[in-house]
XYZ file of C-alpha atoms in Angstrom:
525
model
C 8.190 187.574 -0.244
C 5.066 188.387 1.760
C 4.093 186.337 4.785
C 1.731 183.422 4.122
C -1.555 184.272 5.849
C -4.467 181.852 6.129
C -7.531 181.154 8.248
C -7.706 177.805 10.022
C -10.972 175.888 9.674
C -11.037 172.621 11.690
C -12.220 169.597 9.703
C -12.071 171.722 6.517
C -8.670 173.191 5.745
C -6.233 176.076 5.965
C -7.080 178.960 3.659
C -7.394 177.624 0.106
C -5.760 174.336 1.197
C -8.929 172.277 1.591
C -8.973 168.673 2.809
C -9.988 166.367 -0.030
C -8.525 168.584 -2.754
C -6.436 166.755 -5.347
C -2.651 166.919 -5.536
C -2.973 168.279 -9.077
C -5.249 171.120 -7.973
C -3.025 172.096 -5.042
C 0.217 171.984 -7.032
C -1.327 173.968 -9.884
C -2.481 176.665 -7.450
C 0.882 176.839 -5.648
C 2.923 176.969 -8.865
C 0.755 179.839 -10.111
C 2.141 182.011 -7.263
C 5.936 181.491 -7.288
C 6.594 184.701 -5.369
C 4.356 183.566 -2.537
C 5.425 179.897 -2.635
C 9.031 179.981 -3.926
C 9.947 176.388 -3.055
C 7.998 173.120 -3.286
C 9.518 169.853 -2.040
C 7.731 166.673 -3.168
C 8.522 163.384 -1.416
C 7.214 160.012 -2.570
C 8.147 156.351 -2.732
C 10.016 155.529 -5.942
C 9.059 151.874 -5.491
C 5.346 152.363 -4.742
C 4.449 155.897 -5.911
C 0.726 155.176 -6.400
C 0.073 153.330 -3.132
C 2.238 155.091 -0.536
C 1.459 158.632 0.698
C 2.849 161.678 -1.097
C 4.251 164.567 0.987
C 4.410 168.134 -0.280
C 6.461 170.526 1.868
C 6.508 174.316 1.584
C 9.741 175.117 3.469
C 9.532 178.856 2.852
C 6.021 178.926 4.346
C 6.359 176.465 7.224
C 3.627 174.169 5.851
C 3.577 170.431 5.136
C 0.806 168.647 3.193
C 0.175 164.900 3.099
C -1.775 163.142 0.317
C -2.827 159.519 -0.011
C -1.283 157.584 -2.915
C -4.236 155.975 -4.748
C -6.531 159.028 -4.925
C -3.914 161.753 -4.357
C -6.247 163.700 -2.068
C -5.133 166.065 0.685
C -5.516 164.220 3.992
C -3.437 166.174 6.490
C -2.271 169.792 6.768
C 0.547 170.616 9.196
C 1.912 173.981 10.284
C 5.446 173.223 11.451
C 7.091 176.657 11.561
C 5.112 179.637 12.882
C 7.862 182.154 12.011
C 7.019 181.816 8.308
C 3.259 182.308 8.342
C 0.358 183.951 10.081
C -2.472 181.574 10.978
C -5.785 182.878 12.324
C -8.855 181.242 13.842
C -12.107 183.222 13.866
C -10.072 186.309 12.926
C -7.712 185.883 15.901
C -4.036 184.921 15.633
C -3.319 181.480 17.049
C 0.332 182.501 17.528
C 2.124 185.797 17.906
C 2.968 187.129 14.409
C 6.723 187.183 13.577
C 6.698 190.992 13.559
C 4.257 193.870 13.430
C 4.884 194.575 9.730
C 3.440 191.193 8.691
C 6.552 190.246 6.704
C 9.264 187.724 7.332
C 11.870 188.721 9.865
C 15.189 187.008 10.396
C 15.071 183.307 9.572
C 14.768 180.894 12.486
C 14.814 177.162 12.893
C 11.499 175.385 12.308
C 9.323 174.704 15.317
C 10.733 177.557 17.455
C 8.967 177.083 20.794
C 8.945 180.827 21.515
C 6.779 181.637 18.510
C 4.180 178.855 18.536
C 0.632 178.951 19.924
C 0.548 179.323 23.701
C -1.395 176.673 25.618
C -3.282 179.286 27.627
C -4.296 181.104 24.452
C -5.541 177.862 22.860
C -7.309 176.414 25.886
C -8.804 179.598 27.291
C -9.194 182.132 24.493
C -9.554 180.318 21.166
C -10.849 176.743 21.353
C -11.880 176.201 24.957
C -11.592 173.088 27.163
C -11.272 169.627 25.682
C -10.649 166.041 26.757
C -7.268 164.818 27.952
C -4.775 164.380 25.154
C -2.301 161.656 24.208
C 1.314 161.475 25.315
C 3.891 160.008 22.932
C 7.098 159.189 24.877
C 10.526 160.114 23.445
C 12.538 157.604 21.451
C 15.382 157.816 23.967
C 13.531 156.272 26.908
C 16.689 156.060 29.021
C 17.077 159.836 29.181
C 14.651 161.285 31.742
C 15.152 164.802 30.360
C 14.265 163.788 26.789
C 11.079 165.436 25.587
C 8.134 163.501 24.260
C 5.080 164.963 22.553
C 1.718 165.728 24.119
C -1.071 165.975 21.541
C -3.979 168.190 22.532
C -6.831 167.341 20.204
C -10.055 169.046 19.177
C -12.463 167.992 16.398
C -10.546 168.529 13.166
C -7.452 170.137 14.686
C -4.665 169.078 17.040
C -1.703 170.826 18.699
C 1.641 169.212 19.571
C 3.444 170.309 22.758
C 6.928 169.211 23.910
C 6.727 167.489 27.298
C 9.705 165.911 29.131
C 9.195 162.326 30.133
C 9.963 163.191 33.725
C 7.141 165.767 33.785
C 4.456 163.441 32.441
C 2.083 161.547 34.674
C -1.209 159.936 33.641
C -2.660 161.175 36.936
C -2.129 164.845 36.049
C -4.751 166.825 34.161
C -3.957 168.622 30.926
C -3.803 172.077 32.546
C -1.215 170.914 35.072
C 0.857 169.172 32.423
C 1.013 172.032 29.928
C 1.302 174.990 32.287
C 5.042 174.628 32.848
C 7.278 177.067 30.908
C 8.926 174.237 28.958
C 5.626 172.849 27.677
C 3.267 175.784 27.338
C 3.992 176.557 23.653
C 2.942 174.279 20.784
C 5.511 173.375 18.147
C 3.035 172.374 15.416
C -0.638 172.199 14.524
C -2.424 169.658 12.338
C -5.716 170.017 10.444
C -7.547 166.797 9.587
C -11.018 165.294 9.212
C -12.295 163.559 12.347
C -13.547 164.030 15.890
C -10.016 163.696 17.356
C -6.502 162.914 16.192
C -6.486 159.525 17.962
C -9.625 158.586 16.034
C -8.681 160.170 12.688
C -5.221 158.644 12.295
C -6.698 155.131 12.116
C -8.566 155.992 8.903
C -6.501 158.955 7.730
C -5.495 157.522 4.332
C -8.695 155.743 3.284
C -11.575 157.690 4.846
C -14.178 158.951 2.375
C -13.839 162.715 2.694
C -16.815 165.032 2.186
C -17.158 166.829 -1.122
C -14.856 169.782 -1.661
C -17.885 171.549 -3.135
C -19.679 171.295 0.220
C -16.957 173.238 2.029
C -18.240 176.655 3.046
C -15.004 178.130 1.747
C -16.322 177.460 -1.757
C -19.934 178.274 -0.921
C -18.860 181.830 -0.089
C -16.948 182.289 -3.328
C -17.953 182.425 -6.969
C -15.441 179.737 -7.948
C -16.999 176.954 -10.022
C -15.920 173.475 -8.919
C -16.741 170.822 -11.563
C -18.058 167.391 -10.658
C -15.136 165.031 -10.245
C -14.920 161.619 -11.874
C -13.872 159.225 -9.112
C -13.606 156.058 -11.193
C -13.691 154.933 -14.819
C -14.748 151.335 -15.464
C -13.497 149.870 -18.749
C -16.114 147.428 -20.034
C -14.471 146.520 -23.350
C -15.822 147.006 -26.837
C -15.246 150.763 -26.599
C -17.572 151.229 -23.606
C -16.543 153.199 -20.529
C -18.585 153.970 -17.413
C -17.650 157.147 -15.525
C -18.695 157.494 -11.876
C -19.093 160.954 -10.411
C -17.498 161.550 -7.021
C -19.743 161.834 -3.969
C -22.808 160.700 -5.945
C -24.326 157.396 -7.008
C -24.720 158.501 -10.620
C -22.618 157.451 -13.589
C -22.423 158.283 -17.272
C -21.469 156.149 -20.262
C -19.092 156.947 -23.091
C -19.514 154.677 -26.096
C -16.592 155.163 -28.457
C -17.797 155.564 -32.016
C -21.201 156.858 -30.830
C -20.852 159.530 -28.117
C -20.849 162.988 -29.718
C -18.981 166.148 -28.662
C -22.332 167.559 -27.577
C -22.811 164.577 -25.274
C -19.370 165.124 -23.761
C -19.966 168.800 -23.035
C -23.419 168.098 -21.614
C -22.110 165.451 -19.196
C -18.572 166.627 -18.428
C -18.719 170.338 -19.140
C -16.534 172.169 -21.673
C -12.954 170.846 -21.970
C -10.099 172.737 -20.314
C -8.426 172.970 -23.724
C -8.894 171.741 -27.275
C -5.930 170.515 -29.261
C -6.142 169.978 -33.016
C -3.885 167.217 -34.307
C -1.066 167.991 -36.719
C 1.866 165.607 -36.165
C 1.752 162.433 -38.280
C 5.354 161.211 -38.103
C 4.326 157.794 -36.750
C 2.042 156.961 -39.676
C 4.799 154.815 -41.190
C 3.863 152.199 -38.571
C 0.187 152.534 -39.410
C 0.754 151.698 -43.051
C 2.839 148.672 -42.114
C 0.218 147.433 -39.645
C -2.570 148.008 -42.151
C -0.813 145.992 -44.844
C -0.216 143.129 -42.432
C -3.760 143.135 -41.147
C -5.187 142.492 -44.608
C -3.699 139.000 -44.569
C -5.159 137.866 -41.270
C -8.583 137.874 -39.681
C -9.525 140.356 -36.948
C -6.309 142.258 -37.536
C -7.876 145.514 -36.396
C -8.254 144.184 -32.888
C -4.519 143.681 -32.510
C -3.130 147.050 -33.379
C 0.416 147.384 -32.132
C 1.272 150.141 -29.629
C 2.876 152.172 -32.380
C -0.432 152.163 -34.226
C -1.869 154.282 -31.456
C 0.846 156.879 -31.096
C -1.553 159.563 -32.229
C -3.323 159.331 -28.895
C -1.915 162.323 -27.272
C -4.071 164.236 -25.865
C -2.706 167.322 -24.327
C 0.336 168.877 -25.905
C 1.188 171.056 -28.862
C 4.271 171.260 -31.057
C 6.703 174.074 -30.491
C 8.203 173.841 -33.962
C 6.705 173.709 -37.433
C 6.547 170.544 -39.518
C 8.670 170.342 -42.668
C 7.317 169.735 -46.136
C 7.799 165.954 -45.942
C 5.668 165.753 -42.817
C 3.000 167.800 -44.530
C 3.058 165.439 -47.497
C 2.570 162.438 -45.205
C -0.305 164.190 -43.538
C -1.965 164.993 -46.871
C -1.536 161.463 -48.165
C -2.789 159.505 -45.184
C -5.018 161.859 -43.279
C -6.726 164.034 -45.837
C -9.101 166.683 -44.576
C -9.495 166.120 -40.822
C -10.219 169.705 -39.868
C -12.701 168.616 -37.209
C -10.441 166.033 -35.575
C -9.201 167.174 -32.158
C -8.552 166.214 -28.557
C -10.780 167.387 -25.725
C -8.362 167.915 -22.819
C -9.903 167.493 -19.353
C -6.849 168.211 -17.193
C -8.871 168.555 -13.978
C -10.703 165.261 -14.566
C -7.595 163.299 -15.530
C -8.287 162.254 -19.110
C -8.358 163.307 -22.765
C -10.841 162.292 -25.465
C -10.143 162.133 -29.184
C -13.015 163.477 -31.274
C -12.874 162.375 -34.910
C -14.921 160.703 -37.669
C -16.173 157.248 -36.590
C -13.607 154.451 -36.378
C -14.172 150.718 -35.821
C -14.191 150.001 -32.089
C -12.462 147.052 -30.494
C -14.228 143.722 -30.153
C -16.185 142.666 -27.063
C -14.037 140.606 -24.645
C -14.611 136.818 -24.905
C -15.792 136.501 -21.298
C -18.465 139.150 -21.883
C -19.680 137.499 -25.074
C -20.178 134.239 -23.185
C -21.864 135.936 -20.200
C -24.281 138.038 -22.275
C -25.516 135.080 -24.320
C -26.980 137.336 -27.003
C -28.323 140.025 -24.651
C -27.570 143.710 -25.160
C -24.329 144.889 -23.560
C -24.578 147.308 -20.581
C -24.451 150.979 -21.521
C -25.325 150.412 -25.164
C -27.061 153.339 -26.872
C -30.334 152.207 -28.500
C -30.485 155.405 -30.575
C -27.542 155.364 -32.959
C -26.735 158.095 -35.439
C -25.851 156.576 -38.793
C -24.238 159.659 -40.343
C -20.773 158.648 -41.510
C -19.226 162.126 -41.465
C -20.286 163.075 -37.953
C -17.697 163.643 -35.202
C -17.717 161.218 -32.271
C -15.442 160.176 -29.405
C -13.092 157.496 -30.753
C -10.340 157.198 -28.109
C -9.984 158.039 -24.442
C -6.685 158.410 -22.569
C -6.700 157.958 -18.780
C -3.745 159.515 -16.921
C -2.303 158.151 -13.669
C -0.286 161.273 -12.704
C 2.465 159.121 -11.176
C 4.974 161.139 -9.092
C 8.395 161.091 -10.731
C 7.061 160.399 -14.222
C 7.748 162.818 -17.064
C 4.124 164.051 -17.491
C 3.541 164.440 -13.730
C 0.939 167.074 -12.789
C -0.237 167.721 -16.348
C -3.479 165.958 -15.402
C -5.228 165.046 -12.184
C -4.954 161.353 -11.330
C -7.711 159.297 -12.950
C -8.485 155.948 -11.313
C -9.782 153.088 -13.464
C -10.799 149.447 -13.315
C -10.991 146.808 -16.047
C -14.526 145.649 -15.360
C -14.526 142.583 -17.608
C -11.637 141.127 -15.574
C -13.586 141.420 -12.320
C -14.042 138.309 -10.200
C -16.111 137.510 -7.134
C -13.050 138.225 -5.015
C -13.087 141.969 -4.353
C -9.364 141.884 -3.530
C -8.556 140.687 -7.039
C -9.580 143.834 -8.941
C -7.372 144.975 -11.818
C -7.147 148.739 -11.521
C -4.888 151.780 -11.762
C -2.925 150.660 -8.672
C -2.146 147.193 -10.116
C 1.347 146.541 -11.443
C 1.468 145.902 -15.163
C 2.934 142.394 -14.935
C -0.267 141.274 -13.198
C -2.436 143.218 -15.652
C -0.597 141.591 -18.567
C -1.088 138.109 -17.134
C -4.816 138.621 -16.585
C -5.362 140.100 -20.058
C -3.475 137.300 -21.778
C -5.690 134.806 -19.989
C -8.801 136.731 -21.077
C -7.815 136.881 -24.744
C -5.997 133.539 -25.074
C -8.813 132.047 -27.162
C -8.110 134.622 -29.885
C -4.410 133.745 -30.238
C -3.215 131.020 -32.577
C -0.389 130.090 -30.195
C 1.558 131.284 -27.176
C 4.227 132.567 -29.505
C 1.590 134.561 -31.386
C 0.420 136.111 -28.096
C 3.945 137.194 -27.133
C 4.561 138.622 -30.601
C 1.429 140.725 -30.534
C 2.183 142.134 -27.063
C 5.768 143.169 -27.704
C 6.650 146.449 -26.020
C 7.764 149.616 -27.785
C 10.199 151.819 -25.839
C 10.082 155.583 -26.177
C 11.800 158.488 -24.486
C 9.649 161.486 -23.728
C 12.662 163.628 -22.920
C 14.000 163.780 -26.466
C 12.559 166.973 -27.808
C 12.806 166.000 -31.488
C 11.836 162.320 -31.347
C 8.503 160.954 -32.615
C 7.930 159.575 -29.118
C 7.788 163.072 -27.698
C 5.526 164.480 -30.384
C 2.513 166.512 -29.440
C 0.262 163.673 -30.528
C 1.568 161.322 -27.882
C 3.195 163.004 -24.948
C 1.034 165.738 -23.529
C 1.774 169.146 -22.073
C 0.163 172.494 -21.334
C -1.440 174.410 -24.153
C -4.301 176.651 -25.018
C -6.950 176.175 -27.680
C -4.878 178.062 -30.236
C -2.051 175.562 -29.993
C 0.481 177.714 -28.132
C 2.675 175.859 -25.639
C 5.656 176.259 -23.402
C 7.419 172.945 -23.934
C 8.583 171.012 -20.904
C 12.297 170.308 -21.017
C 13.749 167.120 -19.580
C 16.284 167.922 -16.861
C 17.007 164.392 -15.690
C 14.892 164.557 -12.542
C 12.002 162.634 -14.092
C 11.899 159.186 -15.647
C 11.320 159.964 -19.327
C 11.583 156.408 -20.685
C 8.390 154.365 -20.890
C 7.241 151.237 -22.714
C 4.001 150.732 -24.650
C 2.090 147.442 -24.603
C -0.994 146.789 -26.692
C -4.029 144.564 -26.085
C -7.373 144.524 -27.903
C -9.019 147.850 -27.135
C -6.220 149.174 -24.899
C -2.646 150.427 -24.964
C -0.710 150.748 -21.690
C 2.173 153.129 -21.117
C 4.315 151.535 -18.417
C 7.020 153.100 -16.260
C 10.264 151.392 -15.227
C 8.845 150.681 -11.749
C 6.078 148.592 -13.313
C 3.153 150.967 -12.770
C 0.922 152.253 -15.568
C 1.394 155.922 -16.426
C -1.502 156.079 -18.902
C -3.938 153.766 -20.651
C -5.529 154.501 -24.008
C -8.941 152.923 -24.650
C -10.135 152.656 -28.261
């Protein structure tokens, strides 16, 4: 394994590790080079995986990366072992390389004080003078020889030096404090966004970071960075509003109207195209269809199993038998143009198919509009019945520990028609499903005949993604990596992920819920 070498850019990043980059992008890049990054350790909260920070450690490279939970963006880069990397600043080494050959020598313990950046080299040769730093006393305050940490901070970068409590005095200047042999070598360096570490740590997890596209690291390269979608607002009635990151602009997707040409024009070409072929769950569709004929508005209350063709991003590894083909011929017919547009790096998939009836407008919106045109409506509608349009959209949460983790970037969403004047009461991708369920039942209660009817229509359907031959893990529902030709290396369940989820349906939406109560994916139709 060659030594990890990277240039340090304060306020920007370390090599290709750029502040503001998504967890999905970073993991995808690291996993593409297993010889260079042989081990990845991901730490997260099993109880609150979408709100608490996510930590990605590279033990073989001496690097630690910290991401916020809601957006999953890189917030902090730490170099914690200088024997396993070579870090430069303005083409100068910040620490003495492990050996002259530029490869790993004998393994040493992390944070070896003899190999870190020297204070004199930092303060005199590389970065120059700066303001006095911050001293963090040791936990064992009774031991005078216990070492605390002195943080020497510059804009966008900070160095940590060990400093015994007995040697620290607020009356001493930084040169006097860090010139002793025991304190003159830094044990770690941190790269962040901010004028100093003391200032940056207060807003580390929620600061609005500058666009990754604005980083000069990308400006110097030919790499194309697509516009990110920072938020998807679900307006009901098949209308979704997509907000582009770092801009004030948004685009609308009207299910049943938006064409593939519209999608490519606004979002760019998809990362992959998957053509549907698995129809094993159509037995539930026929049952639901027969039941819906005997009641009004039955199409609005499709059960979760009626939407199990909403996957998005995976292909079958085996061929279907003759019975499956017969089911497909009988119920699907010629759907050669029907396919999923997979936008892995935007966090969602879109089903393109012949027009289907969209879900009804939420009752609260009908009352508020009072006959006016709904926001985002397209005044120019194409009446051709055989045209292809977007009919479903699947938004992925990329929850750490879930079975489909890192197949898509995290997509944040809000249910706009549940919004209230209280900004703290927003129903979004970080809300637990029990609260989402309560709010949606309240919204749609006027459409139920009774409370018992409401509970019956929102019954959950349990599925296990880890069973390779179950309908619940079919290519239509689960997701995975593939190319446009349908080839795939199937992901095998090894017990480390939670493969069991539950589906809950509401008018216009189906939620896939994990055991911890968070939503793994939501399908809008």
